[in-house]
Coordinates of C-alpha atoms in Angstrom, one line a residue:
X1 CA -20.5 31.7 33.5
X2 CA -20.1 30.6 30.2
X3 CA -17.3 28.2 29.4
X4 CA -15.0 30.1 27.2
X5 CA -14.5 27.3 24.8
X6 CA -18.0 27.3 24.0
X7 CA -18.8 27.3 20.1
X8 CA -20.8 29.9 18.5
X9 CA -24.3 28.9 17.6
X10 CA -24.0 29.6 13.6
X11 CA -25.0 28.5 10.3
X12 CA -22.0 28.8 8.4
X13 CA -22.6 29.2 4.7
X14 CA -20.3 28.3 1.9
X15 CA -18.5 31.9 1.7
X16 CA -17.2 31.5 5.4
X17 CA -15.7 27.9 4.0
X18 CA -14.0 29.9 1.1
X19 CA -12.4 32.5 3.9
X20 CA -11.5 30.1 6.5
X21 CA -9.8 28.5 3.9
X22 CA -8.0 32.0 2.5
X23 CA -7.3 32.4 6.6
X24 CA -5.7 28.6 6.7
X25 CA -3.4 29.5 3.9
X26 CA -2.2 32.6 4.7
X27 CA 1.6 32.6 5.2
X28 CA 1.9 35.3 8.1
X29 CA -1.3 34.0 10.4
X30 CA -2.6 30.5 8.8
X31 CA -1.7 27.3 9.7
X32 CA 1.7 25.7 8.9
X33 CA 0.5 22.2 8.2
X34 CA -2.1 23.8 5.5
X35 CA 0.4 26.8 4.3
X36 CA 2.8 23.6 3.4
X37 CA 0.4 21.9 0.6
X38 CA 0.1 22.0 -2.9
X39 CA -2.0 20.3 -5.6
X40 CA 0.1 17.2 -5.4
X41 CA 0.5 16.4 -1.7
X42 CA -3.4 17.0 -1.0
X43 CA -4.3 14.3 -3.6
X44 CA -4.3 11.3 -1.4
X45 CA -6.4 13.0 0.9
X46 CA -9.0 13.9 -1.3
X47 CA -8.9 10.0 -2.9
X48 CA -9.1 8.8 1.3
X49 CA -12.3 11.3 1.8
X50 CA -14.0 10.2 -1.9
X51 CA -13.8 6.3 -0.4
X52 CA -14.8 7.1 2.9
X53 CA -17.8 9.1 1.3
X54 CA -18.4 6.3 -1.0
X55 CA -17.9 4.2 2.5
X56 CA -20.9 5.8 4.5
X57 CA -23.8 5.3 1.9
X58 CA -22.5 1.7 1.5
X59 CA -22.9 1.3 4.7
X60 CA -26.3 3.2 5.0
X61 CA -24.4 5.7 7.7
X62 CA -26.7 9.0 6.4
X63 CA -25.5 11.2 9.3
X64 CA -21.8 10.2 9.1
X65 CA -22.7 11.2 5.2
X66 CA -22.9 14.9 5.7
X67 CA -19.6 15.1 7.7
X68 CA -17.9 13.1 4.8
X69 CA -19.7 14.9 2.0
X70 CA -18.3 18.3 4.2
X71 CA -14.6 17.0 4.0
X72 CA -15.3 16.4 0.3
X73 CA -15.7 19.5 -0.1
X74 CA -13.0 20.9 1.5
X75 CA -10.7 19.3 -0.5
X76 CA -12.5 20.9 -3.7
X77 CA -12.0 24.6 -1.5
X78 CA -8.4 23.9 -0.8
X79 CA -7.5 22.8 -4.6
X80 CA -9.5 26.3 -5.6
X81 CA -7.2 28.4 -3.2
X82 CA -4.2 26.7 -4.4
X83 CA -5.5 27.7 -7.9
X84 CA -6.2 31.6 -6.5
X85 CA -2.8 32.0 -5.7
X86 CA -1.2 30.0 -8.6
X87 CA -3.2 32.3 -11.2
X88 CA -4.9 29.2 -12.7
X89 CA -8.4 29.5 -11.3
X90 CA -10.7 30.6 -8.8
X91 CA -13.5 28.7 -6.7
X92 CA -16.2 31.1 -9.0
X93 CA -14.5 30.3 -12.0
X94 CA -14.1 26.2 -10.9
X95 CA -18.2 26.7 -10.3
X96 CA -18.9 28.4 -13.9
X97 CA -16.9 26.0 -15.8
X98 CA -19.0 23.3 -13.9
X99 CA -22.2 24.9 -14.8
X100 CA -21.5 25.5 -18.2
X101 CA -20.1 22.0 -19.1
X102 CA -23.7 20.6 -17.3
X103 CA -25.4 22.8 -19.2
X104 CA -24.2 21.4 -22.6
X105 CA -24.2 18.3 -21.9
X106 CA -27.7 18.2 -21.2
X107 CA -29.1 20.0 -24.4
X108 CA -32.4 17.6 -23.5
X109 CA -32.9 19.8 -20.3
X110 CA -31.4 23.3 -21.7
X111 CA -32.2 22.6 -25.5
X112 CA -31.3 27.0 -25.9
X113 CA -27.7 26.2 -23.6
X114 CA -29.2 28.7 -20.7
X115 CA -30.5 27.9 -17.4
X116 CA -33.8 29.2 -18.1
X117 CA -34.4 26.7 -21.3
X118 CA -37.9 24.5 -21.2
X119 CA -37.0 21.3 -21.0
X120 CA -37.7 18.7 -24.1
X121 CA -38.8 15.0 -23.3
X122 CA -35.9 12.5 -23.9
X123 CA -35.3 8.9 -23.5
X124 CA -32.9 7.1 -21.2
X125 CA -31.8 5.8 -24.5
X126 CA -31.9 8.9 -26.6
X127 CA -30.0 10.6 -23.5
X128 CA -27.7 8.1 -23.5
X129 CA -26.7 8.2 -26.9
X130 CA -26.3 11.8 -26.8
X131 CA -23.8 11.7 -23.8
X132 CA -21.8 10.0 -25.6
X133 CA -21.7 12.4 -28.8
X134 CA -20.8 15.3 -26.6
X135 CA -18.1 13.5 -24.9
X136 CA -16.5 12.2 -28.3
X137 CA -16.9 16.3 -29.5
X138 CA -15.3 17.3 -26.0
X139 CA -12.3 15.0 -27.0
X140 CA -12.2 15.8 -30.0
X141 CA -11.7 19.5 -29.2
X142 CA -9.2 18.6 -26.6
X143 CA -7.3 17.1 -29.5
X144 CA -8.1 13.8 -27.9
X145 CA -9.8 11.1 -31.1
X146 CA -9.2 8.2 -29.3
X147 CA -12.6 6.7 -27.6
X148 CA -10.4 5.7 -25.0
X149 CA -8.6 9.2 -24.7
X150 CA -9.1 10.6 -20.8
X151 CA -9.9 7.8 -18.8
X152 CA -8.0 8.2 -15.7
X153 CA -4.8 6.1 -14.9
X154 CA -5.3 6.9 -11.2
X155 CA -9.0 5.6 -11.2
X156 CA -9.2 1.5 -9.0
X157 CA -8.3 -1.3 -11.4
X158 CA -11.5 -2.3 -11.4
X159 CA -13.2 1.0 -12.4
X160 CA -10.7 1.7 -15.2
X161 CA -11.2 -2.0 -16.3
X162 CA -15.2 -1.1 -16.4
X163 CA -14.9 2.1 -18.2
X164 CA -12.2 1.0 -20.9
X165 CA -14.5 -1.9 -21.6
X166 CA -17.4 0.8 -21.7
X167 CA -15.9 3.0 -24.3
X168 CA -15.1 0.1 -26.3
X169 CA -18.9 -0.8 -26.2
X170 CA -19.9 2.7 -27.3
X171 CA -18.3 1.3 -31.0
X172 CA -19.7 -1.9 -30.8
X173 CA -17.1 -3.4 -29.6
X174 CA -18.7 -5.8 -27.0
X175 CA -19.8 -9.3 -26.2
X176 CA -23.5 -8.0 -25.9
X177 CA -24.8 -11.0 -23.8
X178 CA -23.7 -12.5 -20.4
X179 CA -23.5 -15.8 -21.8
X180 CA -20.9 -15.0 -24.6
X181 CA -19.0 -13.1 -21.6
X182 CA -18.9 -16.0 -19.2
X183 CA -17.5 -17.9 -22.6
X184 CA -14.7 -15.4 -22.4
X185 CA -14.2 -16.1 -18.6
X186 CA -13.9 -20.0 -18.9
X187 CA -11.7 -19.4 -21.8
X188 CA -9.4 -16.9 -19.6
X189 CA -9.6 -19.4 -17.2
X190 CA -8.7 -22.2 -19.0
X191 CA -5.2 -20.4 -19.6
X192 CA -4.3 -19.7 -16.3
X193 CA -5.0 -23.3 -15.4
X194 CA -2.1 -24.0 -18.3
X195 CA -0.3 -21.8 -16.6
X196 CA -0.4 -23.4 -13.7
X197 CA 0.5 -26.6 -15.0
X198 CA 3.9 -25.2 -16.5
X199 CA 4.8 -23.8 -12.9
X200 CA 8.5 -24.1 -12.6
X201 CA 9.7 -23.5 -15.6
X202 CA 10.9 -20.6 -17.1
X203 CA 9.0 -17.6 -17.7
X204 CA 5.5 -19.6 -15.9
X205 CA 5.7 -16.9 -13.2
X206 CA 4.9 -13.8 -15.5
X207 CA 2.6 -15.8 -17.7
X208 CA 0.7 -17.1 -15.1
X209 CA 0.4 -13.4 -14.0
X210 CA -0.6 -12.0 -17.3
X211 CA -3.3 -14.2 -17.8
X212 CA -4.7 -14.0 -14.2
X213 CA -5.4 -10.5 -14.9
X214 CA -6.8 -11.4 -18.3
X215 CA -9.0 -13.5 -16.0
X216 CA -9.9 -10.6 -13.9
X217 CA -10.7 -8.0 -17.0
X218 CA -13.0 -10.8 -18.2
X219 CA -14.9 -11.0 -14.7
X220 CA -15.4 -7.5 -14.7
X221 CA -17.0 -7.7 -17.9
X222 CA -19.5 -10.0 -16.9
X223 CA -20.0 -7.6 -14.1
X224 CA -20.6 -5.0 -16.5
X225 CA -23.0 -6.7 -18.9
X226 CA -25.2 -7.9 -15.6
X227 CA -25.4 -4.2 -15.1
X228 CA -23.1 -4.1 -11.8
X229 CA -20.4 -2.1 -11.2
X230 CA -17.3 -4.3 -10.3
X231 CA -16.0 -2.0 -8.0
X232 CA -19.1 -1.5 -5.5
X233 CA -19.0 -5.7 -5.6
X234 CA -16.0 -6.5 -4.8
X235 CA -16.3 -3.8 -1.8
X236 CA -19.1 -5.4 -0.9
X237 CA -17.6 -8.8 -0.8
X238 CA -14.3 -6.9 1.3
X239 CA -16.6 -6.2 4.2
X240 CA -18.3 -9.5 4.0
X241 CA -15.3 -11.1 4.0
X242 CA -14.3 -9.5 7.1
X243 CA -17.0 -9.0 9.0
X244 CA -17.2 -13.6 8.8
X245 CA -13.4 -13.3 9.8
X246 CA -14.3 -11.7 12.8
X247 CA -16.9 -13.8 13.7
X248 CA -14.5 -16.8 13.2
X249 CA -11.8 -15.1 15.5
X250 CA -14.6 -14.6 18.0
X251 CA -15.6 -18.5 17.7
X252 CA -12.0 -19.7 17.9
X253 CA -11.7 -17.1 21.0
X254 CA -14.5 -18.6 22.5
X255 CA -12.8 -22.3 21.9
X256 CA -9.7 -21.1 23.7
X257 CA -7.8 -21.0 20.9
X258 CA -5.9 -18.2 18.7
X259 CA -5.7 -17.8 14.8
X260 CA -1.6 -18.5 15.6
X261 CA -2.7 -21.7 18.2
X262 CA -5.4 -23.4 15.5
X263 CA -5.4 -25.6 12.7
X264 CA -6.4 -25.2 9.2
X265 CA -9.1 -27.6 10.4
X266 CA -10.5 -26.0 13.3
X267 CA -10.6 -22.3 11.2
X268 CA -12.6 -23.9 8.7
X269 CA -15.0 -25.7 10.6
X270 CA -15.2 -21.9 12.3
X271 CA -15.9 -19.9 9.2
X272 CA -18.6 -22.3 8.3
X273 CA -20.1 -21.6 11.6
X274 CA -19.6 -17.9 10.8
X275 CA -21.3 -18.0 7.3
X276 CA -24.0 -19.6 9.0
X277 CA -24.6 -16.8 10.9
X278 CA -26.9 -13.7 9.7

């Protein structure tokens, strides 16, 4: 007999997504939990599910992708039933004003603005430059002029740090080689060093602060110009950094000794062991 728990054999499709998230949200038979949420209480979920998408291919975990790519896009589902039954928009209308906005933003692709245009051939450079004209036109018509109109205050530091720099460099307002950015960086760091010197007296504490993150938007500059994205390093550098740590607990373990028991000393003579190591 089969167990009664037992789940159907089906290939769901993204309509039964759409009504299994009407069913979640319906206040007479859906569930509480999800009936509670609105546009604002969902957000730091959907930020939690981007990084742990953004996790998985840093990590080179392709299967784990699919089930993080899936509660990506629940979050997009649940924001267009919140938008159903506010009257703002609906999960077609969210997919039109997608398609439409791809569409014009790649005339190179869809040179008649249709689906069915023949493509024309078009530079990285050429395509580049034309990006960048749309998106000025787009704020424009949002009655944005600045170049640095809608860039995202809830974006990481780092990324808003890249992407103002970037806009700025649209204009020509840029260092244009690595060496005249790593100029910038000695000179930011110059002044924090001043800084540090003046410790103690008045006001030090919030200059010293200031300029360290002068020193930091520098940094990411260089970043940018060596055609990294800041971001994705200093992630990388997060898990290498833990991933040694671990390996010095486990050395230290293996010693007899605790983080809390051991010296200065004795940790670093463990995380040199630990960078050693593959």
């Amino acid at each position: 007999m089969a167990a009664a728990n037992k789940k159907p054999n089906h290939n769901y499709t993204l309509q039964d997504l759409l009504q299994l998230m009407a069913r979640l949200r319906d206040p007479q038979t859906g569930c509480p939990w999800d009936i509670k949420q609105t546009f604002a209480t969902i957000v730091p979920s959907t930020l939690e599910e981007a990084y742990e998408v953004a996790d998985a291919i840093e990590s080179g975990d392709y299967d784990h992708l699919k089930e993080e790519l899936g509660d990506l896009l629940f979050q997009v589902v649940f924001y267009a039933q919140l938008g159903k039954e506010q009257g703002f928009f609906d999960f077609d209308a969210l997919v039109s004003t997608l398609v439409e906005k791809l569409i014009s933003r790649h005339p190179h692709v869809f040179p008649d603005g249709t689906l069915e245009s023949t493509a024309t051939a078009a530079s990285d450079v050429d395509v580049k430059a034309q990006w960048e004209a749309i998106k000025s036109e787009e704020r424009a018509r949002k009655g944005k002029v600045s170049v640095m109109a809608d860039v995202p205050i809830g974006l990481p530091a780092t990324t808003r740090a890249q992407k103002l720099q970037k806009r700025a460099s649209n204009v020509g307002f840029d260092f244009y080689t690595l060496a005249a950015a790593m100029e910038k960086v000695h000179e930011e760091l110059a002044e924090v060093e001043q800084e540090l010197a003046r410790m103690g007296e008045q006001g030090a504490q919030e200059a010293l602060g200031e300029e360290l993150g002068d020193l930091l938007f520098s940094v990411i500059n260089v970043c940018r110009l060596g055609k990294f994205d800041a971001e994705s390093l200093l992630r990388a550098t997060n898990r290498k950094f833990e991933s040694r740590f671990l390996v010095m607990e486990s050395l230290l373990e293996s010693q007899g000794l605790t983080l809390e028991a051991a010296t200065l000393e004795q940790m670093e003579a463990a995380w040199v062991q630990a960078k050693l190591q593959p």
